[in-house]
Every structure is written in C-alpha cells, then in structure tokens.
Amino acid sequence: MKTKTIQGSQTVAKKKSLPAALWALTISAFAIGTTEFVIVGLLSTVASDLGTSLTSAGLLVSLYAIGVAIGAPILTALTGKIPRKQLLMGIMLLFIIGNGLAAISPSFELLLLSRVVTGFAHGVFFSIGSTIAASLVPKDKRATAISIMFAGLTVAIVTGVPLGTYIGQNFGWRATFIGVALLGLVGAIASLTLVPKNIKQSAPLRLIDQLKVIKNPSILLVLAITAFGYGGTFVTFTYLTPLLEEVTGFSSNMTSVFLLIYGIAIAIGNIIGGKVSNNKPGKALLVMFALQAIVLFVLYFTASSQSFAIVTLFFMGILAFSNVPALQLYVVKMAEKHLPGTEDVASALNIAAFNVGIAIGAYVGGMVVESSLGIEATPWVGGILVIVGFLLTLVLFKKEKI
C-alpha cells in the first residue's frame, strides 16, 4: 500500500510539473523579446548617432515587425520538414548573427537590414513555439502553457529592455546589441540542453496550403483581430520614451526606471491573461480590449501629469500583453474546428498578424508624431485601433461562441 501511495504521489507530481522544454522556449523568448522591444528605449540614441530623424528611426520597429510577418508564415512553411529541435537551433543561430550584424552596422540602412534578418528568426520561433508549448500540456492548460512561453517576452520587458536601454544610453547602442547576441547564445544552449528530439509536429504544409487557412472567414477574422487589437497599443508604445520625456517631463534616467515598472505590469497582465483565457478566449478578449481602449483614452488626458501618467501607464502595461495567450489560443481553436491539421500554419499566420499590428501601430504613431496632432495624441489614436479589434471580436464571438 505504501508503495502504491508513493507511486501515486509521484504520478501527481509529474502531472503538476512543467516540462523542461517549456522553460527552454521561455529562455529563448526572453532573448528574442529583448531585441524586439529594447529598440523602443534607444530610438532617440540611434537617431542621433546615425544622423536620422526620430520618425525614420521608428522604422527599426516597423521593419523588424515586417520581417517577423514575412518570416512567420513563409519560413515556417518552408522549414516544415525540419525536426523541431534542429529548427530551433538554426533559428537561434540566425538570431545571433542578426544581432551581431546590428552591433557592427556602420550605417542606418545596414542596421535596418539586420533588424529584418532578426525578425525572420523571431517569426519562425514564435510560430512553432506556440504549438510546441500547447502540445506539451493537457488541452485545458494550453493557454497557460502559451502564456508561460510568452512570459519570456514579458520578462524581457521587465529586465532586458530597461537594462538594454541603460546600457545603450551610457555605453552606446552597439553594446546593447552585443549583449542581446550573448542572450541569444544562452537561448541556444538552453534549447540544445532541454528541448527533446521527439517533439510532435504537424505534417509539413506547402505555401499554397496557407491560402486555405487565410480563406477561412473565422481564421481570417482572428488575424484581423490580432492586428488591430494588439497593434493599437503600439501607436503609443513605439514612442513611449519620447512621450515620457517630452510630454510627461521625466528625465532619461527616470524613463529607464519607468520602463522597468511598465515591464512588471506587462508580466502581471500576461499571467492574468493566460488564466482567464483557457475556456472562452473570445469572451476574455472582449473584456481586455474594452479595458485597454478605455485606458488609452484616459492616458491622453493624464500624460501631462507625472503622478497620473504613472498610474495610467501601469494599467496600460497590464493590458498590453494580456491578450496574447487568448489570441494565440483563439486562432489554434479556429484551425482545429475548421481545418484540422493546420494549427502550425494558423499559429504562424497569427504571429505574422501580431507583427503586422506592430508595424501598423508604429507607422501610424510616426504619422501622428509628424502631424499637427503631435506625440501626445498617440494614446487616443491607438485606442481607436483597439476598438476596431473589439468590434471584430464581438462579431466572431457571436458567430463561433468560442
């Protein structure tokens, strides 16, 4: 009886423990998340050093996102036959090369190219990473598993982005990219050590098969929801550092500290988003988008007050990434329901949609900054895009009840 009890306890413990491969994905996501978002804190520094405008520097955000948007669906399909672990190692090698190239870039044009290359690695990683994470746990824990992997992104914003911004402002932005390349090396070692060889993967699909996924109205609607609902925040987030310095009146050192606080809020929101999205991701998205739109509109009025701006931006941070697990689970559920076997492609397309949203948000933000509206108008413009995401979610939720 004691033996059976011990074995039973071990079985329960195994069920409760998270697979090591999930943590490898999280570590790699941390490295990739750092390079994606650290540029937000360095736009002014890079623009000044390479002799370009702040709006042009914003292309380092939008073109990276376009690299992800292209890399996620196309490269994921082209690499469908490659074993998942082998592909992860290749992705991290490309990531290291891209950031190394950024560190030695003598011109703004070459820096842009390096960002696109790194974006390719990002796109493939998160498209296959989401489905790998979901396959490692029971069905009712898939959103939680995805949120844990994406926690690497949020931890990057909590620690990597403020630290990278501090390094860039004090030792030069090139030093930041060198540090990020080293983070990529850590991620590669983690994948080599922790990720198993026998990872389940869907049958390879041709590029033409992606058209079948895109043609499905429900999946296409999720992609639009992702682009607008998630991307709307980036109208403000892309230019958050100059907003805090020029409108709110924070010094550059205080801005670095605030980016840390903002990152903590994002981490909290990501965890909450994963927990509330396991069963009805559509319903959860309706609530999260509504709250995010409200917060962005409020920020327009509070940005000029340091105390009120801090509170508002903290809530903006909580909501900024809370929708990510729900959006990824939503597209996977739609693929399972309408086109079984296309989950990898649907996930890849949604990663592309995330970054189309970032590119749209960054581009619209740049237009707002250059217009007569000014940088202080970016919150309410972003809020309008989030409302579009809310309305599209409402349409799909009424149709699918998921």
PDB file of C-alpha atoms in Angstrom, residues 59-296:
ATOM      1  CA  LEU A  59      11.368  52.024 -38.993  1.00  0.00           C
ATOM      2  CA  LEU A  60      13.622  49.891 -36.774  1.00  0.00           C
ATOM      3  CA  VAL A  61      10.408  48.832 -35.041  1.00  0.00           C
ATOM      4  CA  SER A  62       8.115  48.548 -38.066  1.00  0.00           C
ATOM      5  CA  LEU A  63      10.597  46.813 -40.423  1.00  0.00           C
ATOM      6  CA  TYR A  64      11.511  44.315 -37.706  1.00  0.00           C
ATOM      7  CA  ALA A  65       7.806  43.587 -37.404  1.00  0.00           C
ATOM      8  CA  ILE A  66       7.514  43.184 -41.171  1.00  0.00           C
ATOM      9  CA  GLY A  67      10.448  40.747 -41.056  1.00  0.00           C
ATOM     10  CA  VAL A  68       8.521  38.719 -38.483  1.00  0.00           C
ATOM     11  CA  ALA A  69       5.321  38.961 -40.523  1.00  0.00           C
ATOM     12  CA  ILE A  70       7.101  37.607 -43.608  1.00  0.00           C
ATOM     13  CA  GLY A  71       9.221  35.084 -41.755  1.00  0.00           C
ATOM     14  CA  ALA A  72       6.472  33.536 -39.655  1.00  0.00           C
ATOM     15  CA  PRO A  73       4.191  32.098 -42.359  1.00  0.00           C
ATOM     16  CA  ILE A  74       6.623  31.687 -45.261  1.00  0.00           C
ATOM     17  CA  LEU A  75       9.697  30.374 -43.462  1.00  0.00           C
ATOM     18  CA  THR A  76       7.584  28.210 -41.142  1.00  0.00           C
ATOM     19  CA  ALA A  77       6.092  26.502 -44.195  1.00  0.00           C
ATOM     20  CA  LEU A  78       9.472  26.142 -45.918  1.00  0.00           C
ATOM     21  CA  THR A  79      11.014  24.594 -42.805  1.00  0.00           C
ATOM     22  CA  GLY A  80       8.055  22.307 -42.039  1.00  0.00           C
ATOM     23  CA  LYS A  81      10.034  19.102 -42.658  1.00  0.00           C
ATOM     24  CA  ILE A  82      12.923  20.049 -40.364  1.00  0.00           C
ATOM     25  CA  PRO A  83      12.812  18.416 -36.891  1.00  0.00           C
ATOM     26  CA  ARG A  84      11.660  20.962 -34.329  1.00  0.00           C
ATOM     27  CA  LYS A  85      14.796  20.884 -32.189  1.00  0.00           C
ATOM     28  CA  GLN A  86      17.082  21.233 -35.177  1.00  0.00           C
ATOM     29  CA  LEU A  87      14.988  24.134 -36.430  1.00  0.00           C
ATOM     30  CA  LEU A  88      15.105  25.856 -33.030  1.00  0.00           C
ATOM     31  CA  MET A  89      18.895  25.676 -33.050  1.00  0.00           C
ATOM     32  CA  GLY A  90      19.019  27.146 -36.551  1.00  0.00           C
ATOM     33  CA  ILE A  91      16.655  29.938 -35.538  1.00  0.00           C
ATOM     34  CA  MET A  92      18.796  30.912 -32.577  1.00  0.00           C
ATOM     35  CA  LEU A  93      21.932  30.914 -34.783  1.00  0.00           C
ATOM     36  CA  LEU A  94      20.217  33.295 -37.201  1.00  0.00           C
ATOM     37  CA  PHE A  95      19.160  35.415 -34.241  1.00  0.00           C
ATOM     38  CA  ILE A  96      22.765  35.673 -33.001  1.00  0.00           C
ATOM     39  CA  ILE A  97      24.021  36.594 -36.488  1.00  0.00           C
ATOM     40  CA  GLY A  98      21.340  39.276 -36.897  1.00  0.00           C
ATOM     41  CA  ASN A  99      22.173  40.994 -33.617  1.00  0.00           C
ATOM     42  CA  GLY A 100      25.900  40.709 -34.270  1.00  0.00           C
ATOM     43  CA  LEU A 101      25.353  42.443 -37.601  1.00  0.00           C
ATOM     44  CA  ALA A 102      23.372  45.186 -35.854  1.00  0.00           C
ATOM     45  CA  ALA A 103      26.216  45.779 -33.401  1.00  0.00           C
ATOM     46  CA  ILE A 104      28.735  46.454 -36.193  1.00  0.00           C
ATOM     47  CA  SER A 105      26.421  48.276 -38.602  1.00  0.00           C
ATOM     48  CA  PRO A 106      28.208  51.391 -39.930  1.00  0.00           C
ATOM     49  CA  SER A 107      25.023  52.808 -41.470  1.00  0.00           C
ATOM     50  CA  PHE A 108      21.338  53.123 -40.715  1.00  0.00           C
ATOM     51  CA  GLU A 109      20.484  51.074 -43.820  1.00  0.00           C
ATOM     52  CA  LEU A 110      22.570  48.090 -42.678  1.00  0.00           C
ATOM     53  CA  LEU A 111      21.047  48.350 -39.207  1.00  0.00           C
ATOM     54  CA  LEU A 112      17.592  48.160 -40.809  1.00  0.00           C
ATOM     55  CA  LEU A 113      18.673  45.054 -42.746  1.00  0.00           C
ATOM     56  CA  SER A 114      19.938  43.382 -39.569  1.00  0.00           C
ATOM     57  CA  ARG A 115      16.596  44.049 -37.901  1.00  0.00           C
ATOM     58  CA  VAL A 116      14.729  42.363 -40.764  1.00  0.00           C
ATOM     59  CA  VAL A 117      17.053  39.316 -40.543  1.00  0.00           C
ATOM     60  CA  THR A 118      16.474  39.062 -36.797  1.00  0.00           C
ATOM     61  CA  GLY A 119      12.755  39.430 -37.424  1.00  0.00           C
ATOM     62  CA  PHE A 120      12.858  36.310 -39.623  1.00  0.00           C
ATOM     63  CA  ALA A 121      14.202  34.301 -36.676  1.00  0.00           C
ATOM     64  CA  HIS A 122      11.574  35.779 -34.380  1.00  0.00           C
ATOM     65  CA  GLY A 123       8.728  34.857 -36.705  1.00  0.00           C
ATOM     66  CA  VAL A 124       9.634  31.190 -37.040  1.00  0.00           C
ATOM     67  CA  PHE A 125      10.438  30.805 -33.346  1.00  0.00           C
ATOM     68  CA  PHE A 126       7.105  32.020 -32.022  1.00  0.00           C
ATOM     69  CA  SER A 127       5.026  30.317 -34.710  1.00  0.00           C
ATOM     70  CA  ILE A 128       6.372  26.852 -33.877  1.00  0.00           C
ATOM     71  CA  GLY A 129       6.968  27.696 -30.218  1.00  0.00           C
ATOM     72  CA  SER A 130       3.290  28.304 -29.531  1.00  0.00           C
ATOM     73  CA  THR A 131       2.217  24.956 -30.939  1.00  0.00           C
ATOM     74  CA  ILE A 132       5.084  23.160 -29.202  1.00  0.00           C
ATOM     75  CA  ALA A 133       4.131  24.732 -25.870  1.00  0.00           C
ATOM     76  CA  ALA A 134       0.471  23.807 -26.371  1.00  0.00           C
ATOM     77  CA  SER A 135       1.391  20.207 -27.236  1.00  0.00           C
ATOM     78  CA  LEU A 136       3.395  19.723 -24.047  1.00  0.00           C
ATOM     79  CA  VAL A 137       0.428  20.087 -21.668  1.00  0.00           C
ATOM     80  CA  PRO A 138      -3.215  18.904 -21.334  1.00  0.00           C
ATOM     81  CA  LYS A 139      -5.768  20.692 -23.509  1.00  0.00           C
ATOM     82  CA  ASP A 140      -7.246  22.677 -20.630  1.00  0.00           C
ATOM     83  CA  LYS A 141      -3.803  24.146 -19.851  1.00  0.00           C
ATOM     84  CA  ARG A 142      -2.783  25.205 -23.348  1.00  0.00           C
ATOM     85  CA  ALA A 143      -3.380  28.949 -22.875  1.00  0.00           C
ATOM     86  CA  THR A 144      -1.396  28.758 -19.633  1.00  0.00           C
ATOM     87  CA  ALA A 145       1.491  26.987 -21.417  1.00  0.00           C
ATOM     88  CA  ILE A 146       1.475  29.600 -24.184  1.00  0.00           C
ATOM     89  CA  SER A 147       1.437  32.385 -21.586  1.00  0.00           C
ATOM     90  CA  ILE A 148       4.451  30.820 -19.837  1.00  0.00           C
ATOM     91  CA  MET A 149       6.388  30.783 -23.100  1.00  0.00           C
ATOM     92  CA  PHE A 150       5.359  34.367 -23.841  1.00  0.00           C
ATOM     93  CA  ALA A 151       6.401  35.212 -20.284  1.00  0.00           C
ATOM     94  CA  GLY A 152       9.887  35.278 -21.792  1.00  0.00           C
ATOM     95  CA  LEU A 153       8.759  38.341 -23.707  1.00  0.00           C
ATOM     96  CA  THR A 154       7.335  39.982 -20.624  1.00  0.00           C
ATOM     97  CA  VAL A 155      10.389  39.196 -18.500  1.00  0.00           C
ATOM     98  CA  ALA A 156      12.452  40.725 -21.305  1.00  0.00           C
ATOM     99  CA  ILE A 157      10.404  43.897 -20.986  1.00  0.00           C
ATOM    100  CA  VAL A 158      10.755  43.816 -17.187  1.00  0.00           C
ATOM    101  CA  THR A 159      14.534  43.325 -17.129  1.00  0.00           C
ATOM    102  CA  GLY A 160      16.070  43.127 -20.607  1.00  0.00           C
ATOM    103  CA  VAL A 161      14.567  46.296 -22.058  1.00  0.00           C
ATOM    104  CA  PRO A 162      15.326  48.658 -19.119  1.00  0.00           C
ATOM    105  CA  LEU A 163      18.828  47.193 -18.755  1.00  0.00           C
ATOM    106  CA  GLY A 164      19.423  47.324 -22.503  1.00  0.00           C
ATOM    107  CA  THR A 165      18.195  50.911 -22.580  1.00  0.00           C
ATOM    108  CA  TYR A 166      20.510  51.845 -19.710  1.00  0.00           C
ATOM    109  CA  ILE A 167      23.478  50.194 -21.435  1.00  0.00           C
ATOM    110  CA  GLY A 168      22.650  51.887 -24.730  1.00  0.00           C
ATOM    111  CA  GLN A 169      22.321  55.329 -23.161  1.00  0.00           C
ATOM    112  CA  ASN A 170      25.551  55.011 -21.174  1.00  0.00           C
ATOM    113  CA  PHE A 171      27.816  52.753 -23.263  1.00  0.00           C
ATOM    114  CA  GLY A 172      26.343  53.128 -26.744  1.00  0.00           C
ATOM    115  CA  TRP A 173      23.526  51.301 -28.505  1.00  0.00           C
ATOM    116  CA  ARG A 174      26.006  48.889 -30.132  1.00  0.00           C
ATOM    117  CA  ALA A 175      26.861  47.497 -26.704  1.00  0.00           C
ATOM    118  CA  THR A 176      23.172  46.696 -26.236  1.00  0.00           C
ATOM    119  CA  PHE A 177      23.092  44.551 -29.372  1.00  0.00           C
ATOM    120  CA  ILE A 178      26.268  42.743 -28.330  1.00  0.00           C
ATOM    121  CA  GLY A 179      24.563  41.907 -25.036  1.00  0.00           C
ATOM    122  CA  VAL A 180      21.456  40.695 -26.867  1.00  0.00           C
ATOM    123  CA  ALA A 181      23.576  38.428 -29.088  1.00  0.00           C
ATOM    124  CA  LEU A 182      25.000  36.869 -25.917  1.00  0.00           C
ATOM    125  CA  LEU A 183      21.454  36.338 -24.643  1.00  0.00           C
ATOM    126  CA  GLY A 184      20.769  34.511 -27.893  1.00  0.00           C
ATOM    127  CA  LEU A 185      23.710  32.232 -27.184  1.00  0.00           C
ATOM    128  CA  VAL A 186      22.194  31.394 -23.797  1.00  0.00           C
ATOM    129  CA  GLY A 187      18.896  30.618 -25.503  1.00  0.00           C
ATOM    130  CA  ALA A 188      20.632  28.335 -27.992  1.00  0.00           C
ATOM    131  CA  ILE A 189      22.358  26.427 -25.188  1.00  0.00           C
ATOM    132  CA  ALA A 190      19.020  26.097 -23.354  1.00  0.00           C
ATOM    133  CA  SER A 191      17.373  24.654 -26.469  1.00  0.00           C
ATOM    134  CA  LEU A 192      20.260  22.260 -27.032  1.00  0.00           C
ATOM    135  CA  THR A 193      20.110  21.066 -23.418  1.00  0.00           C
ATOM    136  CA  LEU A 194      16.390  20.995 -22.584  1.00  0.00           C
ATOM    137  CA  VAL A 195      14.356  20.543 -25.748  1.00  0.00           C
ATOM    138  CA  PRO A 196      13.697  16.854 -26.563  1.00  0.00           C
ATOM    139  CA  LYS A 197      14.332  15.472 -30.040  1.00  0.00           C
ATOM    140  CA  ASN A 198      10.988  13.730 -30.412  1.00  0.00           C
ATOM    141  CA  ILE A 199       8.770  16.832 -30.429  1.00  0.00           C
ATOM    142  CA  LYS A 200       5.397  16.262 -32.059  1.00  0.00           C
ATOM    143  CA  GLN A 201       4.944  18.300 -35.220  1.00  0.00           C
ATOM    144  CA  SER A 202       2.183  18.647 -37.776  1.00  0.00           C
ATOM    145  CA  ALA A 203       2.610  17.289 -41.285  1.00  0.00           C
ATOM    146  CA  PRO A 204       4.541  19.784 -43.444  1.00  0.00           C
ATOM    147  CA  LEU A 205       2.266  22.076 -45.431  1.00  0.00           C
ATOM    148  CA  ARG A 206       3.077  23.792 -48.690  1.00  0.00           C
ATOM    149  CA  LEU A 207       2.899  27.565 -49.049  1.00  0.00           C
ATOM    150  CA  ILE A 208      -0.225  27.130 -51.128  1.00  0.00           C
ATOM    151  CA  ASP A 209      -1.862  25.397 -48.164  1.00  0.00           C
ATOM    152  CA  GLN A 210      -1.648  28.690 -46.270  1.00  0.00           C
ATOM    153  CA  LEU A 211      -4.157  30.131 -48.716  1.00  0.00           C
ATOM    154  CA  LYS A 212      -6.683  27.568 -47.485  1.00  0.00           C
ATOM    155  CA  VAL A 213      -6.185  28.853 -43.955  1.00  0.00           C
ATOM    156  CA  ILE A 214      -6.426  32.510 -44.957  1.00  0.00           C
ATOM    157  CA  LYS A 215      -9.583  31.841 -46.969  1.00  0.00           C
ATOM    158  CA  ASN A 216     -11.389  30.573 -43.886  1.00  0.00           C
ATOM    159  CA  PRO A 217     -13.533  33.509 -42.672  1.00  0.00           C
ATOM    160  CA  SER A 218     -13.202  32.715 -38.954  1.00  0.00           C
ATOM    161  CA  ILE A 219      -9.418  32.345 -39.035  1.00  0.00           C
ATOM    162  CA  LEU A 220      -9.070  35.450 -41.186  1.00  0.00           C
ATOM    163  CA  LEU A 221     -11.149  37.362 -38.667  1.00  0.00           C
ATOM    164  CA  VAL A 222      -8.854  36.270 -35.813  1.00  0.00           C
ATOM    165  CA  LEU A 223      -5.866  37.562 -37.806  1.00  0.00           C
ATOM    166  CA  ALA A 224      -7.589  40.936 -38.220  1.00  0.00           C
ATOM    167  CA  ILE A 225      -8.467  40.997 -34.518  1.00  0.00           C
ATOM    168  CA  THR A 226      -4.831  40.365 -33.638  1.00  0.00           C
ATOM    169  CA  ALA A 227      -3.553  43.091 -35.955  1.00  0.00           C
ATOM    170  CA  PHE A 228      -5.894  45.796 -34.673  1.00  0.00           C
ATOM    171  CA  GLY A 229      -6.497  44.763 -31.057  1.00  0.00           C
ATOM    172  CA  TYR A 230      -2.866  44.016 -30.224  1.00  0.00           C
ATOM    173  CA  GLY A 231      -1.307  46.538 -32.609  1.00  0.00           C
ATOM    174  CA  GLY A 232      -3.273  49.523 -31.372  1.00  0.00           C
ATOM    175  CA  THR A 233      -1.166  49.825 -28.223  1.00  0.00           C
ATOM    176  CA  PHE A 234       1.996  50.201 -30.329  1.00  0.00           C
ATOM    177  CA  VAL A 235       0.858  53.568 -31.637  1.00  0.00           C
ATOM    178  CA  THR A 236       1.822  54.791 -28.163  1.00  0.00           C
ATOM    179  CA  PHE A 237       4.347  52.152 -27.058  1.00  0.00           C
ATOM    180  CA  THR A 238       6.704  52.741 -30.018  1.00  0.00           C
ATOM    181  CA  TYR A 239       7.128  56.363 -28.960  1.00  0.00           C
ATOM    182  CA  LEU A 240       6.740  55.796 -25.231  1.00  0.00           C
ATOM    183  CA  THR A 241      10.230  57.054 -24.325  1.00  0.00           C
ATOM    184  CA  PRO A 242       9.915  60.432 -26.099  1.00  0.00           C
ATOM    185  CA  LEU A 243       6.328  60.698 -24.775  1.00  0.00           C
ATOM    186  CA  LEU A 244       7.536  60.291 -21.195  1.00  0.00           C
ATOM    187  CA  GLU A 245      10.391  62.739 -21.708  1.00  0.00           C
ATOM    188  CA  GLU A 246       8.722  65.424 -23.836  1.00  0.00           C
ATOM    189  CA  VAL A 247       5.125  65.381 -22.571  1.00  0.00           C
ATOM    190  CA  THR A 248       5.256  63.906 -19.063  1.00  0.00           C
ATOM    191  CA  GLY A 249       8.601  65.536 -18.242  1.00  0.00           C
ATOM    192  CA  PHE A 250      10.651  62.564 -16.990  1.00  0.00           C
ATOM    193  CA  SER A 251      14.436  62.560 -17.326  1.00  0.00           C
ATOM    194  CA  SER A 252      16.104  59.827 -19.403  1.00  0.00           C
ATOM    195  CA  ASN A 253      17.211  58.006 -16.226  1.00  0.00           C
ATOM    196  CA  MET A 254      13.687  58.121 -14.793  1.00  0.00           C
ATOM    197  CA  THR A 255      12.346  56.844 -18.103  1.00  0.00           C
ATOM    198  CA  SER A 256      14.568  53.763 -17.795  1.00  0.00           C
ATOM    199  CA  VAL A 257      13.186  53.153 -14.307  1.00  0.00           C
ATOM    200  CA  PHE A 258       9.651  53.593 -15.538  1.00  0.00           C
ATOM    201  CA  LEU A 259      10.233  51.100 -18.371  1.00  0.00           C
ATOM    202  CA  LEU A 260      11.068  48.613 -15.617  1.00  0.00           C
ATOM    203  CA  ILE A 261       7.783  49.346 -13.831  1.00  0.00           C
ATOM    204  CA  TYR A 262       5.912  49.125 -17.130  1.00  0.00           C
ATOM    205  CA  GLY A 263       7.519  45.741 -17.800  1.00  0.00           C
ATOM    206  CA  ILE A 264       6.424  44.440 -14.403  1.00  0.00           C
ATOM    207  CA  ALA A 265       2.862  45.476 -15.239  1.00  0.00           C
ATOM    208  CA  ILE A 266       3.084  43.606 -18.567  1.00  0.00           C
ATOM    209  CA  ALA A 267       4.305  40.462 -16.775  1.00  0.00           C
ATOM    210  CA  ILE A 268       1.342  40.625 -14.401  1.00  0.00           C
ATOM    211  CA  GLY A 269      -1.064  41.103 -17.287  1.00  0.00           C
ATOM    212  CA  ASN A 270       0.372  38.186 -19.248  1.00  0.00           C
ATOM    213  CA  ILE A 271      -0.183  35.810 -16.323  1.00  0.00           C
ATOM    214  CA  ILE A 272      -3.716  37.065 -15.765  1.00  0.00           C
ATOM    215  CA  GLY A 273      -4.491  36.840 -19.478  1.00  0.00           C
ATOM    216  CA  GLY A 274      -3.381  33.206 -19.637  1.00  0.00           C
ATOM    217  CA  LYS A 275      -5.531  32.187 -16.679  1.00  0.00           C
ATOM    218  CA  VAL A 276      -8.737  33.854 -17.845  1.00  0.00           C
ATOM    219  CA  SER A 277      -8.471  32.686 -21.466  1.00  0.00           C
ATOM    220  CA  ASN A 278      -8.314  28.882 -21.155  1.00  0.00           C
ATOM    221  CA  ASN A 279     -12.009  28.213 -21.812  1.00  0.00           C
ATOM    222  CA  LYS A 280     -13.543  31.175 -23.679  1.00  0.00           C
ATOM    223  CA  PRO A 281     -10.731  33.196 -25.320  1.00  0.00           C
ATOM    224  CA  GLY A 282     -13.217  35.277 -27.331  1.00  0.00           C
ATOM    225  CA  LYS A 283     -15.114  36.401 -24.247  1.00  0.00           C
ATOM    226  CA  ALA A 284     -11.858  37.210 -22.450  1.00  0.00           C
ATOM    227  CA  LEU A 285     -10.671  39.293 -25.411  1.00  0.00           C
ATOM    228  CA  LEU A 286     -13.831  41.397 -25.381  1.00  0.00           C
ATOM    229  CA  VAL A 287     -13.173  42.420 -21.788  1.00  0.00           C
ATOM    230  CA  MET A 288      -9.438  43.016 -22.283  1.00  0.00           C
ATOM    231  CA  PHE A 289      -9.858  45.102 -25.449  1.00  0.00           C
ATOM    232  CA  ALA A 290     -12.588  47.230 -23.874  1.00  0.00           C
ATOM    233  CA  LEU A 291     -10.419  47.969 -20.845  1.00  0.00           C
ATOM    234  CA  GLN A 292      -7.331  48.701 -22.966  1.00  0.00           C
ATOM    235  CA  ALA A 293      -9.209  51.167 -25.152  1.00  0.00           C
ATOM    236  CA  ILE A 294     -10.504  52.974 -22.064  1.00  0.00           C
ATOM    237  CA  VAL A 295      -7.008  53.182 -20.561  1.00  0.00           C
ATOM    238  CA  LEU A 296      -5.538  54.586 -23.801  1.00  0.00           C
TER     239      LEU A 296
END
